[in-house]
Coordinates of C-alpha atoms in Angstrom, one line a residue:
X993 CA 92.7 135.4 251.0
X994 CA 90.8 135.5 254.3
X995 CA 92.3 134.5 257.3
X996 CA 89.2 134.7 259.4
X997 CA 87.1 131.5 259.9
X998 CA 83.1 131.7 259.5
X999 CA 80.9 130.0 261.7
X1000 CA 78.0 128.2 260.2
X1001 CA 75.8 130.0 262.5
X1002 CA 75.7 133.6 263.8
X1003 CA 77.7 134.7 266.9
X1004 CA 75.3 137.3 267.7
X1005 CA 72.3 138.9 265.9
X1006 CA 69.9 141.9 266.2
X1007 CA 66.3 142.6 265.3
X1008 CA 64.4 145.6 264.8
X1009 CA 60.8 145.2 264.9
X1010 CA 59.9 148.0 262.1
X1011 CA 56.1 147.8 262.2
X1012 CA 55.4 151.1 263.8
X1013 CA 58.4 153.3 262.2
X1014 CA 58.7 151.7 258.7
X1015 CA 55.9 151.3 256.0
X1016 CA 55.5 147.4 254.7
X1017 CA 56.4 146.7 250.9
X1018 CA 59.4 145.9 248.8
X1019 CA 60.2 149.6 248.2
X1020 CA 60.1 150.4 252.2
X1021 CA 62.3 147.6 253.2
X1022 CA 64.6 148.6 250.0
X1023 CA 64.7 152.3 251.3
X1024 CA 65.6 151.2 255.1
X1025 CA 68.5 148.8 253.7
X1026 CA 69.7 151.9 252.0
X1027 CA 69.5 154.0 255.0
X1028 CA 71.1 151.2 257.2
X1029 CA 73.5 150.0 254.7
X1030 CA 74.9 153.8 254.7
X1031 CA 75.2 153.8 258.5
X1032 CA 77.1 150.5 258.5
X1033 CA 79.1 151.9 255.8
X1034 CA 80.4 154.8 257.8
X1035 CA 82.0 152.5 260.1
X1036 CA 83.5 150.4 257.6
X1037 CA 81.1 147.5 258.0
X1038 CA 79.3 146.6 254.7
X1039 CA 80.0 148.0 251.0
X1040 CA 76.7 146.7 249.4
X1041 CA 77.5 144.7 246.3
X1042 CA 74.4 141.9 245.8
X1043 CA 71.1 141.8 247.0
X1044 CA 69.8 138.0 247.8
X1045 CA 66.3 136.6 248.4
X1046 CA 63.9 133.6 248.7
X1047 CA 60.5 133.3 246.7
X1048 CA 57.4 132.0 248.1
X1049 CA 53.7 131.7 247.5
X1050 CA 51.1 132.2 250.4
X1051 CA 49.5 128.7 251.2
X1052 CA 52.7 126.6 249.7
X1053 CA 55.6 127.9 251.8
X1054 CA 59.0 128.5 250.5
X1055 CA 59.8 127.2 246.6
X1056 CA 63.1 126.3 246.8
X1057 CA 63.9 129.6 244.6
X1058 CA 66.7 131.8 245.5
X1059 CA 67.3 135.5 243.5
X1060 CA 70.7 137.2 243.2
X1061 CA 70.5 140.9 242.1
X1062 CA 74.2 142.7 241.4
X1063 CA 74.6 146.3 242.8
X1064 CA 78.0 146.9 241.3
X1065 CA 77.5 150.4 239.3
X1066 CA 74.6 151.1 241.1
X1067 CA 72.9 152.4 244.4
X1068 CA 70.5 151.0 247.0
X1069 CA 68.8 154.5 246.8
X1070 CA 68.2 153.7 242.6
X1071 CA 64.7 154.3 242.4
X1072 CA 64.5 151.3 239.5
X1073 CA 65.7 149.1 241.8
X1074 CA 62.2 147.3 243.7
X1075 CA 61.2 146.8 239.5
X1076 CA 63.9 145.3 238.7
X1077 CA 63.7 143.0 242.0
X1078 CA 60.2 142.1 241.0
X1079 CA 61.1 141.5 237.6
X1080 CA 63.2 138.3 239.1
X1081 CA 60.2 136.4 240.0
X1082 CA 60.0 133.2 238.4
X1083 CA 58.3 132.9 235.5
X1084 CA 56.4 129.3 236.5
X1085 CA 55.8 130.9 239.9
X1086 CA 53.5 134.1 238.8
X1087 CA 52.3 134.3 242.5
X1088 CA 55.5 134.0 244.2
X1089 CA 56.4 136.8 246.7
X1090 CA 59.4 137.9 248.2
X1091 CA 61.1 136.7 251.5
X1092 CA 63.9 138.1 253.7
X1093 CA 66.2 140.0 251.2
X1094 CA 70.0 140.2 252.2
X1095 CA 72.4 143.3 251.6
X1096 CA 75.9 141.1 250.5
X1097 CA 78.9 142.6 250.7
X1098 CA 82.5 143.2 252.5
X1099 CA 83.7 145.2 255.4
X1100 CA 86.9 146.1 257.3
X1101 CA 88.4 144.2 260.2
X1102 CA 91.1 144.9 262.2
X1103 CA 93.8 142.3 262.9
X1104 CA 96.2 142.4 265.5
X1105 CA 98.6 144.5 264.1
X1106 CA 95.9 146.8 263.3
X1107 CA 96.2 146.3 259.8
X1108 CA 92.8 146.7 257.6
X1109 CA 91.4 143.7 256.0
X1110 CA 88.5 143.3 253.7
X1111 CA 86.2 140.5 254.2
X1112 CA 83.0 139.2 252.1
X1113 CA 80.0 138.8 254.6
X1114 CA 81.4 140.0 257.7
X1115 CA 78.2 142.2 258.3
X1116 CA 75.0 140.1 257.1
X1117 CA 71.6 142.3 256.6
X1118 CA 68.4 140.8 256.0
X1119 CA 65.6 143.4 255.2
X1120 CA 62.1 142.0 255.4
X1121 CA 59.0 143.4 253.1
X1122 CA 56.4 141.8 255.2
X1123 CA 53.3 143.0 254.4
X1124 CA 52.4 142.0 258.0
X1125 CA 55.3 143.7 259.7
X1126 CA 58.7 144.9 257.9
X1127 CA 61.6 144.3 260.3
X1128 CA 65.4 144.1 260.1
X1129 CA 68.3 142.1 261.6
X1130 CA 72.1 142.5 261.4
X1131 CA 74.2 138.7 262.4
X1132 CA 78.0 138.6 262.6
X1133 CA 79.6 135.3 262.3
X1134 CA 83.2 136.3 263.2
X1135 CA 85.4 136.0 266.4
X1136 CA 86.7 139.1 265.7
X1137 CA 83.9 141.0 267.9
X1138 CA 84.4 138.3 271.0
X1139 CA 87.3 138.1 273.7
X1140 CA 88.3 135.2 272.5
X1141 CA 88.7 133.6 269.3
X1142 CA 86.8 130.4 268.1
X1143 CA 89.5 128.0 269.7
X1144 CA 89.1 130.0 272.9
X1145 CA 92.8 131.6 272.8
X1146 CA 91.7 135.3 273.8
X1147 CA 92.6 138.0 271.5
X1148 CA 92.2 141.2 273.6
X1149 CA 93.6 143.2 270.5
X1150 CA 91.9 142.1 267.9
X1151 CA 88.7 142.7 270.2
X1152 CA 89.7 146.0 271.3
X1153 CA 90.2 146.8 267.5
X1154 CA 86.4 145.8 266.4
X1155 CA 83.8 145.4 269.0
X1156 CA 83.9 149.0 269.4
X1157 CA 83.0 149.8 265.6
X1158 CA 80.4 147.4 266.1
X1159 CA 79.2 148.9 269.0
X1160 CA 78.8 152.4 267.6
X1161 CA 77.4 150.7 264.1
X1162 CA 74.2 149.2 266.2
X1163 CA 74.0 152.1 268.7
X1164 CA 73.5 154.3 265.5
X1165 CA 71.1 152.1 263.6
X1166 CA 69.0 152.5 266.7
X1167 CA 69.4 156.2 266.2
X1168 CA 68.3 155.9 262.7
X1169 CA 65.5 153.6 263.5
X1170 CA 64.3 155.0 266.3
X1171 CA 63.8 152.1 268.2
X1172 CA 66.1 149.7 270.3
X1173 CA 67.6 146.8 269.1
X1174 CA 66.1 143.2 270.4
X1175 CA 69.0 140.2 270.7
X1176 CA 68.6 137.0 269.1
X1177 CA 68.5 133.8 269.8
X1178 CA 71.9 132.6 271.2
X1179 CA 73.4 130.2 269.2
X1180 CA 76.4 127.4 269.7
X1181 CA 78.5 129.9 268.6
X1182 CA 77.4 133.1 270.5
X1183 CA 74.6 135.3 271.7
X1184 CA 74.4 139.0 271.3
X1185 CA 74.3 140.9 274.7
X1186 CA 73.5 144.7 274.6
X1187 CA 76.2 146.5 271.6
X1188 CA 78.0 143.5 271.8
X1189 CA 78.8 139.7 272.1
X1190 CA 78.0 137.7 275.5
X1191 CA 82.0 137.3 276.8
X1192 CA 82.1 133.5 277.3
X1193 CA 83.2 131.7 280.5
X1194 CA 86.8 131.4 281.2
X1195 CA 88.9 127.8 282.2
X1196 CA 92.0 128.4 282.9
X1197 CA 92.3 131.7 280.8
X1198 CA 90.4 130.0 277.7
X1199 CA 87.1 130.0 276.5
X1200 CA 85.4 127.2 274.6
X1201 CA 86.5 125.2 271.6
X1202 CA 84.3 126.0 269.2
X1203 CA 85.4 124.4 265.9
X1204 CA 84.6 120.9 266.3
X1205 CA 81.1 122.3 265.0
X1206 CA 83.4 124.3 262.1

């Protein structure tokens, strides 16, 4: 069982504007969650095991219709796999397209023994196959990358453990990419800074309380 709580909003977020390296379309924005989903894998981030997405029609907005696509036996690289996305579309919805699609799965933390733990969702994806402009964004929603856990106790270890892996994770994805990463939009709960999490202010050795929001 997880011993790591999960804040309802991200800590920290990234976002690759793709237009002028990646080609728009389901099968481009397939092929870089692929190529990203390997790189987080090397540092023990995500094993891919769903795929998740949102319809919509142009004109109507979103429909309230939500996909779930296993990958267990198979391969982000499986050349079958856009059909087989498509082939999700709802059948009362003929011109529905697809949203944001998000690469589910687990990763390794470290705790403060240094003992590896597996947890679902501790690196969250989203691809997008905007026709307008294809872009990508990796959130976290652990304390395990901060100085500090969510009740503000700091946890030097555990931080010393994984914002590191994190670090080199995102510094590589820009490699891949071959642009730089742009932070998002701070949340109650965090805001990304450079590779790594904003390190909150300190009272008295402690950082904020965060889960009366939890």
């Amino acid at each position: 069982m997880s011993t790591l709580m999960r804040a309802p909003r991200e800590c920290g977020s990234w976002f690759w504007d793709l237009d002028e390296v990646a080609e728009p379309g389901l099968d481009a924005a397939l092929a870089t969650a692929a190529r990203m989903s390997a790189v987080l894998g090397k540092h023990g981030l995500l094993e891919p095991t769903a795929l998740e997405w949102s319809w919509f029609e142009v004109g109507k907005g979103g429909l309230g219709i939500t996909s779930r696509l296993s990958l267990v036996g198979r391969s982000l690289n499986d050349t079958a796999l856009a059909d087989n996305v498509r082939a999700c579309r709802p059948a009362g919805h003929p011109a529905a397209e697809i949203g944001g699609i998000l690469v589910l799965g687990s990763g390794v933390w470290l705790d403060t023994d240094a003992e590896r733990r597996d947890e679902y969702r501790l690196i969250e994806l989203l691809v997008s196959p905007d026709e307008i402009g294809p872009s990508a964004e990796l959130s976290v929603y652990h304390d395990v990358w901060g100085p500090c856990d969510f009740r503000g106790l700091p946890h030097p270890a555990v931080e010393a453990r994984n914002a590191p892996r994190l670090t080199a994770a995102l510094r590589d994805l820009d490699a891949l990419l071959g642009i730089e990463a742009e932070p998002g939009e701070a949340t109650y709960f965090g805001r990304a800074e450079g590779y790594g999490l904003k390190a909150p202010d300190l009272i008295d050795g402690r950082g904020p309380d965060l889960t009366d929001l939890m």
